[in-house]
Coordinates of C-alpha atoms in Angstrom, one line a residue:
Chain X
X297 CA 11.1 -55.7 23.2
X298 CA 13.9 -58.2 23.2
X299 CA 17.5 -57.5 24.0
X300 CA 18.5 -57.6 20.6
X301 CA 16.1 -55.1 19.8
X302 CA 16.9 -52.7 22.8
X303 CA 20.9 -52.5 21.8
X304 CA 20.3 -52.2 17.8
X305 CA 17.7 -49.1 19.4
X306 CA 20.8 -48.0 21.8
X307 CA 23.6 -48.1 18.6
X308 CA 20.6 -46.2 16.8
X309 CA 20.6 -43.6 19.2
X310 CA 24.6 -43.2 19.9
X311 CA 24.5 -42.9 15.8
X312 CA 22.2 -40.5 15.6
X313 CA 23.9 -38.8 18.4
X314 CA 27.1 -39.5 16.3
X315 CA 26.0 -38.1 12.9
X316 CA 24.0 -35.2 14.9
X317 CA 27.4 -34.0 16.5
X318 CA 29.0 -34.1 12.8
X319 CA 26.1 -31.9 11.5
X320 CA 26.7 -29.5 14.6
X321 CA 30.5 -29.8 13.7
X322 CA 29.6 -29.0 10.1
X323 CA 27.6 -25.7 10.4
X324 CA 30.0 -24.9 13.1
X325 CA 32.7 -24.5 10.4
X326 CA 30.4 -23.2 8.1
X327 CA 29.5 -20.9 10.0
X328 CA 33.3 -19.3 10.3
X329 CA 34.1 -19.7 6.6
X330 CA 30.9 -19.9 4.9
X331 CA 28.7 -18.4 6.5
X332 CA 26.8 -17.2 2.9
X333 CA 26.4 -20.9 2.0
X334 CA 24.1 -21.6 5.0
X335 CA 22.2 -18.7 4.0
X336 CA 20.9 -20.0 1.3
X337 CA 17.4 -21.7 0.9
X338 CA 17.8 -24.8 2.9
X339 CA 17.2 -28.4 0.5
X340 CA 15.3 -29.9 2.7
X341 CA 12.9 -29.2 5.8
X342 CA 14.7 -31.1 7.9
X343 CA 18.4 -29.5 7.4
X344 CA 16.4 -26.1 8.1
X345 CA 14.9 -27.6 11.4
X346 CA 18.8 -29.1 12.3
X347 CA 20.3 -25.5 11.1
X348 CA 17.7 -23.8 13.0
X349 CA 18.4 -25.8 16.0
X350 CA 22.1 -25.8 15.9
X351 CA 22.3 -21.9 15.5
X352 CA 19.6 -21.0 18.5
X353 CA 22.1 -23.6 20.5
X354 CA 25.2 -21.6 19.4
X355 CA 23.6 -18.8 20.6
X356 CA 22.5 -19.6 23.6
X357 CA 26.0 -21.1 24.5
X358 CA 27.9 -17.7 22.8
X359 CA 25.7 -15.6 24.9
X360 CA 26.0 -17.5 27.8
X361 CA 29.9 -17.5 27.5
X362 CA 30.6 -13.7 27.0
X363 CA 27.8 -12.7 29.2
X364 CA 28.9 -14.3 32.1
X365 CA 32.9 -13.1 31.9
X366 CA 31.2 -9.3 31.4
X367 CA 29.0 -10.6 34.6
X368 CA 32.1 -11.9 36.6
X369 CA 33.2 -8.6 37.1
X370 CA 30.4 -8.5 40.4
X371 CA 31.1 -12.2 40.8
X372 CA 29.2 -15.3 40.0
X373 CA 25.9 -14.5 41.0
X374 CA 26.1 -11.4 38.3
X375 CA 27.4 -13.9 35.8
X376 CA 25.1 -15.7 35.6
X377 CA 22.3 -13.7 35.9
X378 CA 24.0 -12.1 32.9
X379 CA 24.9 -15.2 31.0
X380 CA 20.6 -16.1 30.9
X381 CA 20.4 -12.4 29.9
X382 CA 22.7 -12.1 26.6
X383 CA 21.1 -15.0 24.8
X384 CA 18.0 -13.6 25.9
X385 CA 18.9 -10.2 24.0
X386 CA 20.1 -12.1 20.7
X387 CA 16.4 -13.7 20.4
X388 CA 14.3 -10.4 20.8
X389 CA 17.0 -8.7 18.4
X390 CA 16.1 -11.5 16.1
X391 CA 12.4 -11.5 16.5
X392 CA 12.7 -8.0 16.2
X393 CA 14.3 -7.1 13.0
X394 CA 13.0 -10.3 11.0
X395 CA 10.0 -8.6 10.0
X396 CA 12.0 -5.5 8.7
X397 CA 14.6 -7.9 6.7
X398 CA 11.1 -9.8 5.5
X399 CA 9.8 -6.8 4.1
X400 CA 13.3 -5.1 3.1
X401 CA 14.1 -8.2 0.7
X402 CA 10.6 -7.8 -0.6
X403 CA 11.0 -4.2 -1.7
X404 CA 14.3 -4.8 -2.9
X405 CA 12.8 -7.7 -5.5
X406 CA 14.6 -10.3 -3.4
X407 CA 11.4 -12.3 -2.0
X408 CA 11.7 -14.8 0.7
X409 CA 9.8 -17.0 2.3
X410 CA 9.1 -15.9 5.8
X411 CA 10.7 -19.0 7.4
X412 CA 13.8 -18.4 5.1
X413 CA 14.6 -14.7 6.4
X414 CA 14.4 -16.3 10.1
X415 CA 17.0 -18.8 8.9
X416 CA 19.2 -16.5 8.0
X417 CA 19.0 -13.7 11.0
X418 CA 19.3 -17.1 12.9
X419 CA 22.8 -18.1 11.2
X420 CA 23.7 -14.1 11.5
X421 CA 23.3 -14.0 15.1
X422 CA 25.1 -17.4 15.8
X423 CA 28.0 -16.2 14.2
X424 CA 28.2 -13.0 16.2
X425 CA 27.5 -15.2 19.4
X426 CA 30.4 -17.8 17.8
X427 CA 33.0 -14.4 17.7
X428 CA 31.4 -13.5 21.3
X429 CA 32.1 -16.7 22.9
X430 CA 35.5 -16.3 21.5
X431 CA 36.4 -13.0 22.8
X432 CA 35.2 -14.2 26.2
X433 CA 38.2 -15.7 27.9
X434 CA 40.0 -12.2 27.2
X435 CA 37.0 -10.2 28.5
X436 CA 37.5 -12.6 32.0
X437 CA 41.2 -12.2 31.9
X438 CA 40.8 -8.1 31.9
X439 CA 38.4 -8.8 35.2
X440 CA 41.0 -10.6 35.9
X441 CA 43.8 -8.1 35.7
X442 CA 42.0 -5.5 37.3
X443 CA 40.4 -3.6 34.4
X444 CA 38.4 -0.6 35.9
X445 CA 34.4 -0.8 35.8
X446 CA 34.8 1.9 33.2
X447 CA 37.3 0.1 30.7
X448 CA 35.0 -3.6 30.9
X449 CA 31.8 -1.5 30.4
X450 CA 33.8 -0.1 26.9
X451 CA 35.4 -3.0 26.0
X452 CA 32.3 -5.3 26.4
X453 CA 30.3 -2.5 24.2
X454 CA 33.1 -2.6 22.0
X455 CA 32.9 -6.3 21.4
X456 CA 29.0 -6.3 21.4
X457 CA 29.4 -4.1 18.8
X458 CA 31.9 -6.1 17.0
X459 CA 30.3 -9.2 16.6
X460 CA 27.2 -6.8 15.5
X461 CA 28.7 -5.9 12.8
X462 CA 29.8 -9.7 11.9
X463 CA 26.2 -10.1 11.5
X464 CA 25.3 -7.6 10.0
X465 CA 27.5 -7.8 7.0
X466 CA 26.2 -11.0 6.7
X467 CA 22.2 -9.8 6.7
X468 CA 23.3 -7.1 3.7
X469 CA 24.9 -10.1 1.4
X470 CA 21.8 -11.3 1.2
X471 CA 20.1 -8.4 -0.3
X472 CA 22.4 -9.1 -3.5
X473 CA 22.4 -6.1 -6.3
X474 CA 19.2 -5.6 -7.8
X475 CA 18.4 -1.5 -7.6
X476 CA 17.1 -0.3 -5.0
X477 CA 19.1 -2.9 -2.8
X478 CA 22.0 0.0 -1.4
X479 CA 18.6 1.5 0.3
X480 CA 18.0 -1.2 1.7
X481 CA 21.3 -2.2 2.7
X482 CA 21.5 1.0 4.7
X483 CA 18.0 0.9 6.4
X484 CA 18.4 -2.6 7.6
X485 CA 21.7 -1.4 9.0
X486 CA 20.4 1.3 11.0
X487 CA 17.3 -0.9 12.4
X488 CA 19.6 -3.6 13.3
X489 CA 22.0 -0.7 14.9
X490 CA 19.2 0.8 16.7
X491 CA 17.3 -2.5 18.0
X492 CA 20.5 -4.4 18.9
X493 CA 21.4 -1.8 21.2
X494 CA 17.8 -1.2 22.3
X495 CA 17.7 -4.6 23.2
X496 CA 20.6 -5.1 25.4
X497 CA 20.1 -1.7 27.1
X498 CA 16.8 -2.7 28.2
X499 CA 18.2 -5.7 29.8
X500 CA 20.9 -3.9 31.7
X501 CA 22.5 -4.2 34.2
X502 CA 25.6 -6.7 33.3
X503 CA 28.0 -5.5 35.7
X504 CA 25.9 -3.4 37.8
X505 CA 26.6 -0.2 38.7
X506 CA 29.5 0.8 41.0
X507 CA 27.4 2.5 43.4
X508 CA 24.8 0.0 44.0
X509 CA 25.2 -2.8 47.0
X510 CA 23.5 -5.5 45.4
X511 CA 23.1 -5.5 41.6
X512 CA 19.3 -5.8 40.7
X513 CA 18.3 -8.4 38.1
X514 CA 16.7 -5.6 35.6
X515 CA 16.8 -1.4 36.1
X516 CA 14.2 1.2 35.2
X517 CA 16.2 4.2 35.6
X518 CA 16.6 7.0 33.3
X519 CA 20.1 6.6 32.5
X520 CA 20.3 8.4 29.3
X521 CA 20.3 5.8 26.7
X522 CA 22.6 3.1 25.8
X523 CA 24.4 6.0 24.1
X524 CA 24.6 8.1 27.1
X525 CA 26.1 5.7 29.0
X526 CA 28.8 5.1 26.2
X527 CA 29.4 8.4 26.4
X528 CA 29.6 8.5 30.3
X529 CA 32.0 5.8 30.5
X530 CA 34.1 7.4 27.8
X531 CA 34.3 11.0 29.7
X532 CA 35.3 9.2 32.9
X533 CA 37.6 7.1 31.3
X534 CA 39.1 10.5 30.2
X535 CA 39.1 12.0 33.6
X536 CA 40.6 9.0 35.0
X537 CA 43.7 8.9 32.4
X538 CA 46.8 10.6 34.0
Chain C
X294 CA 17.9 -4.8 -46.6
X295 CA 20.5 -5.4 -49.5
X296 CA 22.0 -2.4 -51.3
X297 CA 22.9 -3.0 -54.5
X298 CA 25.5 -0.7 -56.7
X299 CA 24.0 1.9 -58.6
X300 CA 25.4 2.5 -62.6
X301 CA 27.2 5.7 -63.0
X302 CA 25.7 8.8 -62.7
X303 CA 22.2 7.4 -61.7
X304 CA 21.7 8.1 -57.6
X305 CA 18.3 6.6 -56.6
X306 CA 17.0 8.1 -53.9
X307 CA 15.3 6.5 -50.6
X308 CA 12.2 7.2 -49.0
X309 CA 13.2 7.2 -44.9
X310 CA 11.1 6.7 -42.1
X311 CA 13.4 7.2 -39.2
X312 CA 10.8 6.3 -36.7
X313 CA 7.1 6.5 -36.1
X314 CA 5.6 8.8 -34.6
X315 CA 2.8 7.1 -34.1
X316 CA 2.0 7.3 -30.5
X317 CA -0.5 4.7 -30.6
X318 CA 2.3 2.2 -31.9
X319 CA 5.5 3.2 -31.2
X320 CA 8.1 1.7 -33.9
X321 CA 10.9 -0.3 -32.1
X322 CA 13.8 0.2 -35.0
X323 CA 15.3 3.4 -36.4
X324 CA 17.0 3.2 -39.7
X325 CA 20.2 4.6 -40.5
X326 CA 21.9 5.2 -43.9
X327 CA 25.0 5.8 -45.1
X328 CA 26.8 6.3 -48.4
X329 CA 29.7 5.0 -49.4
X330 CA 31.6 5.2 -52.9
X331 CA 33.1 2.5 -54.2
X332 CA 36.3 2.6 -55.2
X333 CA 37.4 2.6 -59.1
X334 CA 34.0 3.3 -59.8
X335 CA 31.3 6.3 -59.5
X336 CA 29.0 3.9 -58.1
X337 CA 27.8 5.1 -55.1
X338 CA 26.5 2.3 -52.4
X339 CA 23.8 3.4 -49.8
X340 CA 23.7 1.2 -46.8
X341 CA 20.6 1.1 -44.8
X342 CA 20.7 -0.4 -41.4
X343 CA 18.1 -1.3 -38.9
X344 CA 18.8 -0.6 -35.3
X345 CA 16.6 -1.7 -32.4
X346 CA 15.5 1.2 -29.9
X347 CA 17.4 0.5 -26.3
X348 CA 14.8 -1.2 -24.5
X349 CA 14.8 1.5 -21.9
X350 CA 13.1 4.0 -24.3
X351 CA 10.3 1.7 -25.1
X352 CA 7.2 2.3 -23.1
X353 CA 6.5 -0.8 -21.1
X354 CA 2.9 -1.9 -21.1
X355 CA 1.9 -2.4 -17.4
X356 CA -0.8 -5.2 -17.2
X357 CA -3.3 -3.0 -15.1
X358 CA -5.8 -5.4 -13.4
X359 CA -9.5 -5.2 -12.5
X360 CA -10.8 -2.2 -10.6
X361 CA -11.1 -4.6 -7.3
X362 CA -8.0 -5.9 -7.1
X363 CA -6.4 -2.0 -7.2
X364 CA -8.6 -1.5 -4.4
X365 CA -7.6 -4.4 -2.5
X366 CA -4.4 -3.3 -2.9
X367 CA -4.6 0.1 -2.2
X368 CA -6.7 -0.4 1.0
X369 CA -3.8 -3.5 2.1
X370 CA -1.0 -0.5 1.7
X371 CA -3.1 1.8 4.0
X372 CA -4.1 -0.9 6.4
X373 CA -0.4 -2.0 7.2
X374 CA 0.3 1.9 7.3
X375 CA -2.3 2.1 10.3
X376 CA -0.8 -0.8 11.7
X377 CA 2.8 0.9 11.9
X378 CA 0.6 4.0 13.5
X379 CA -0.6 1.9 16.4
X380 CA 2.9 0.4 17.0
X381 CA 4.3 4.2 17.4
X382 CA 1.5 5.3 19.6
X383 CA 1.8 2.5 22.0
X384 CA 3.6 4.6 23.8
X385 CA 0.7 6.9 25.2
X386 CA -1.9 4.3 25.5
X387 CA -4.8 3.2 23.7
X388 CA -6.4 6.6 22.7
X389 CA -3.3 7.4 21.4
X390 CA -3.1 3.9 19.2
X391 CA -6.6 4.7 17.8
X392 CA -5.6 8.4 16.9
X393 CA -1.6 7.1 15.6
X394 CA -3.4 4.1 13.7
X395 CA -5.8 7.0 11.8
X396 CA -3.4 9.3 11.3
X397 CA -0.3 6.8 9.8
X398 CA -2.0 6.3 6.6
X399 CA -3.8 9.9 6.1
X400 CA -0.8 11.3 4.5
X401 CA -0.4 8.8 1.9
X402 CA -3.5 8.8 0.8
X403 CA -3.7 12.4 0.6
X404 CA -0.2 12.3 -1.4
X405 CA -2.0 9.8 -4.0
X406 CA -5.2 11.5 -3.8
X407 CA -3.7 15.4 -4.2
X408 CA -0.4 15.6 -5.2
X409 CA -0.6 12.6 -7.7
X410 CA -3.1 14.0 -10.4
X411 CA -0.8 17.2 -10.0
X412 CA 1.9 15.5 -11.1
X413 CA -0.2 14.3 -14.0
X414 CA -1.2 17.4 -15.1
X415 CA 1.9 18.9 -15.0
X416 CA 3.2 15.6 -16.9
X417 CA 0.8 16.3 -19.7
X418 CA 1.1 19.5 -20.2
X419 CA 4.9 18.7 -20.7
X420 CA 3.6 16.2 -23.3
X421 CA 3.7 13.4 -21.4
X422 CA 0.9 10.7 -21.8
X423 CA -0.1 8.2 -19.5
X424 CA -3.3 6.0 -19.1
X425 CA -5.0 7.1 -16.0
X426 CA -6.0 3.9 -15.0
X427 CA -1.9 2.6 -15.3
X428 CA -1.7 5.9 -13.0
X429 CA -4.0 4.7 -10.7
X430 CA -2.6 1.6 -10.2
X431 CA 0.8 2.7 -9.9
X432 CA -0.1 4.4 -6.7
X433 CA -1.8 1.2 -5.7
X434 CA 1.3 -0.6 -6.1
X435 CA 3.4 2.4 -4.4
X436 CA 0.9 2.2 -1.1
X437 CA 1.0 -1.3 -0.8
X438 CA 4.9 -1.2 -0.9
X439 CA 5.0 1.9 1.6
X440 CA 2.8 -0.6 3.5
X441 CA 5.1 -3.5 3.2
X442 CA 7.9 -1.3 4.8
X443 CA 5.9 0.1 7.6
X444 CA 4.8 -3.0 8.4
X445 CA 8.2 -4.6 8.6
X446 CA 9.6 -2.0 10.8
X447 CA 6.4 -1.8 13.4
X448 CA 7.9 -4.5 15.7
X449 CA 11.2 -2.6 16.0
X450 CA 9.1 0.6 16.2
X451 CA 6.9 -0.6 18.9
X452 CA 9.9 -1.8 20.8
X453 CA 11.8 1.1 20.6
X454 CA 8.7 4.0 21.0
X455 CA 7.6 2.2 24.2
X456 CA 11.1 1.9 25.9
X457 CA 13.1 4.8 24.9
X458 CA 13.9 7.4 27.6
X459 CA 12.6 10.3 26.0
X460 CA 9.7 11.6 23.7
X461 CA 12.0 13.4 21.3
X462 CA 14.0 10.0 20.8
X463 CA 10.5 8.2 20.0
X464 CA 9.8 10.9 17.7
X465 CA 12.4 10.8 16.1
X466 CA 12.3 7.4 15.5
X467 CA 8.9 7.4 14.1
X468 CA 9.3 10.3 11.7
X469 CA 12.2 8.3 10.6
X470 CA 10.2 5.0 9.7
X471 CA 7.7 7.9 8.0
X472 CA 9.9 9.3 6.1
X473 CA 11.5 6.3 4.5
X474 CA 7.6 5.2 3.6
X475 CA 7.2 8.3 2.0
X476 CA 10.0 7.8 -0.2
X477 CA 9.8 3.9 -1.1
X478 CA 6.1 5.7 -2.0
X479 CA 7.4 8.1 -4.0
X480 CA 10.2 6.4 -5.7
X481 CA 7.5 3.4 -6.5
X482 CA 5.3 5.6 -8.3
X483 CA 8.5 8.2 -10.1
X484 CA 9.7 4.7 -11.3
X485 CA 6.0 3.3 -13.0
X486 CA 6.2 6.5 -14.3
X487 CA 9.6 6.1 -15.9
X488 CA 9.1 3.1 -17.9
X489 CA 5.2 3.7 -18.4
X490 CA 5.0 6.9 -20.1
X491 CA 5.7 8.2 -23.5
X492 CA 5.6 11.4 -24.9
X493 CA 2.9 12.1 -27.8
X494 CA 5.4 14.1 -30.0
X495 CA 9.0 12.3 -29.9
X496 CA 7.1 8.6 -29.6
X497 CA 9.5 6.3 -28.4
X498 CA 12.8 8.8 -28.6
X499 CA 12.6 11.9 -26.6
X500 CA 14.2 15.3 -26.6
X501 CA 16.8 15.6 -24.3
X502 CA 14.8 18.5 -23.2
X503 CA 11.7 16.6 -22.4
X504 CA 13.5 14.2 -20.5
X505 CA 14.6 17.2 -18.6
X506 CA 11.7 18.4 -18.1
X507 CA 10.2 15.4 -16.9
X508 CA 12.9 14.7 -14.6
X509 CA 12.6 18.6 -13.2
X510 CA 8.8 17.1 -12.6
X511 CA 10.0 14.2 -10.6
X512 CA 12.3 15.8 -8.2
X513 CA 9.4 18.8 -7.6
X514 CA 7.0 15.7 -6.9
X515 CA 9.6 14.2 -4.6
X516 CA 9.8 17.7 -2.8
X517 CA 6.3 18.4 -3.1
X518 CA 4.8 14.9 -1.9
X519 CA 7.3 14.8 0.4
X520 CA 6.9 18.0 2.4
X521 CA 2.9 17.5 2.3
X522 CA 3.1 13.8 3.6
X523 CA 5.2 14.9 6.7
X524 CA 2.8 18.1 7.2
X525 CA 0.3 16.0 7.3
X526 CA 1.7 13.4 10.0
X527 CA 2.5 16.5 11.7
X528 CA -0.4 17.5 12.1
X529 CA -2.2 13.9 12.7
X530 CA -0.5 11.9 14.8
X531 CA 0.5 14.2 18.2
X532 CA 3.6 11.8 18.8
X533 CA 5.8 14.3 16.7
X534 CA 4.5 17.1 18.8
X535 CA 2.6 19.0 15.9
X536 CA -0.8 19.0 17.6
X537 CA 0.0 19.3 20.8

């Protein structure tokens, strides 16, 4: 290969590079403001495959962001044993409840092509992870400032549960208004609820508990549910208030 | 139709067929008159106008297909039933897939096998005909999209059933997902039903009364299929704690 070839090869590569990083800065933005545009059936195979890729790398990062300020309560070692872990509970959440929203459009006439619905519970959970990564630095700062084990357990939960939502309301546009669609609307909501949760309970701990030494990397412990512990947290939060 | 002024003191007089009753071929117009006088005159002007039937009212034909593909269908419903009963009884082991997997689809069948031709009966006794071959395949249709919905939540089912804390958190879990089958079932076939049949006597325009009383049918079928389907899975599939 001669040298003229190699650098026209090396430009090639800095502008694909270059035009890459606008499409990443392009669903980016999309993703804030239009999030329902990127939901719809992709023109070509390969904007799917750079959509695809661009929102597993949003989550990954978002996940990786938030999990490690909840994590940095126990230090750096728990965050970022927690950072691997939130991205981690994103995909099984998405591989999860794809085949409900599969069959869910179907029933409610709006029939998808399996690679289609994946698409879109990808762009849904890269927006959440986009509104987690941004709620991150705040999370940190309330380690920070002395927020009580309690308070960061709630306030993480709260957030989780936030950009949840976020997604979800995305997932139920996409059912549009044929009949039958509000059942559907409601069933995928309480799957999404109920394996979400699931998902990042069985992954626990985060943060740890306050009475073990050394945080372990995954517990097996009955603990009473992800909504138990809610609940815990919430009744010492109570006790604790003056 | 063009009504022309009649001369004074002559009022023909129309023949009227407001619809047909013909069940075989339901009319799709109703024809309404009116009479008007015309002013200055004692002619008297009859109007006759033609109004389509709402499309809701006319039976819709269902294409039915051959006997093989209803039982392709109907067997697909059941298998991705059973496949929804292995995911919930993962949590007890393999025995207790093979038992969950058998006992997943029982009830449906049983509801399409049982409570269905009840249904029909009591539909045409209420005057209410229906081909049973469309019937049939209405319930094909209804298990395959029962199915469809059990299949799409066995992944999440799975997941949850094997990692929740306790037994009466996975049962509930899994009567949920049943009981949602059961209705998207139910609702499938109550819907082939509602644009499919036609009643023999009032052809394409019912009585409000025997819309009534087909819609009293409906909800007893919803309440009927509905409370033998989950009797049955309580009785089949020992997860929900019936035959234990």
């Amino acid at each position: 290969m001669s040298a003229a070839d190699t650098s026209m090869s090396a430009a090639q590569v800095v502008d694909e590079g270059h035009v890459r990083q606008l499409h990443l800065d392009g669903n980016i933005q999309r993703l804030l403001q239009h999030p329902a545009q990127l939901c719809e059936h992709p023109a070509s195979e390969v904007q799917a495959r750079r959509l695809a890729a661009d929102c597993l790398l949003v989550v990954a990062l978002g996940g990786a962001l938030f999990g490690a300020s909840v994590g940095w309560y126990r230090g750096p070692a728990q965050a970022l044993a927690a950072a691997i872990k939130l991205p981690v509970v994103s995909l099984v959440s998405i591989a999860v409840c794809a085949p409900a929203l599969v069959s869910l459009h179907t029933l409610a006439g709006q029939r998808r092509h399996g690679r289609h619905t994946l698409i879109i519970m990808l762009v849904a959970t890269a927006r959440a992870s986009l509104l987690l990564a941004a709620s991150a630095p705040l999370l940190w700062l309330g380690v920070e400032l002395g927020v009580g084990y309690h308070g960061i357990k709630l306030w993480a939960a709260g957030l989780y549960g936030m950009a949840g939502l976020s997604a979800m309301t995305l997932l139920l546009r996409t059912f549009g208004r044929a009949p039958g669609s509000g059942w559907a609307r409601v069933t995928m909501l309480v799957v999404f609820a109920l394996v979400g949760g699931q998902s990042a309970w069985l992954l626990r701990p985060y943060i740890g508990s306050p009475d073990d030494q050394e945080v372990p990397l995954l517990v097996n412990r009955e603990e009473g549910g992800a909504a138990g512990a809610v609940w815990g947290s919430l009744r010492e939060l109570g006790e604790d208030a003056p | 139709m063009h009504p022309t002024p009649t001369a004074p003191g002559h009022h023909p007089t129309w023949r009227l067929h407001c619809y047909q009753s013909n069940v075989a071929r339901p009319s799709a117009t109703t024809i309404t008159t009116a009479a008007h006088h015309v002013p200055g005159t004692s002619a008297t002007v009859i109007t006759a106008v033609t109004h389509p039937v709402p499309a809701p009212l006319l039976p819709q034909p269902i294409e039915v297909p051959a006997p093989r593909v209803i039982a392709r269908k109907a067997i697909a419903g059941l298998a991705l039933a059973a496949v929804f009963g292995a995911a919930a009884g993962a949590r007890y082991g393999i025995a207790s897939i093979v038992v969950h997997a058998a006992g997943a689809p029982l009830a449906l069948a049983a509801v399409t096998t049982v409570v269905v031709p009840s249904l029909y009966v009591a539909l045409a006794y209420a005057g209410w005909s229906l081909r049973v071959r469309t019937l049939v395949w209405l319930c094909a249709r209804a298990l395959w999209a029962s199915g469809v919905w059990l299949v799409g939540v066995a992944p999440a089912t799975i997941m949850l059933s094997v990692s929740v804390e306790s037994d009466v958190s996975a049962a509930i879990i899994t009567a949920l997902g049943l009981t949602a089958a059961i209705a998207v079932m139910l609702r499938a076939i109550v819907g082939g039903l509602e644009t499919s049949s036609y009643h023999s006597e009032y052809g394409v325009t019912a009585s409000p009364g025997a819309l009534t009383l087909r819609g009293t049918l409906f909800v007893s079928f919803y309440l009927v299929g509905g409370a033998t389907a989950l009797r049955i899975w309580w009785l089949a599939m020992p997860l929900l704690g019936g035959s234990q």
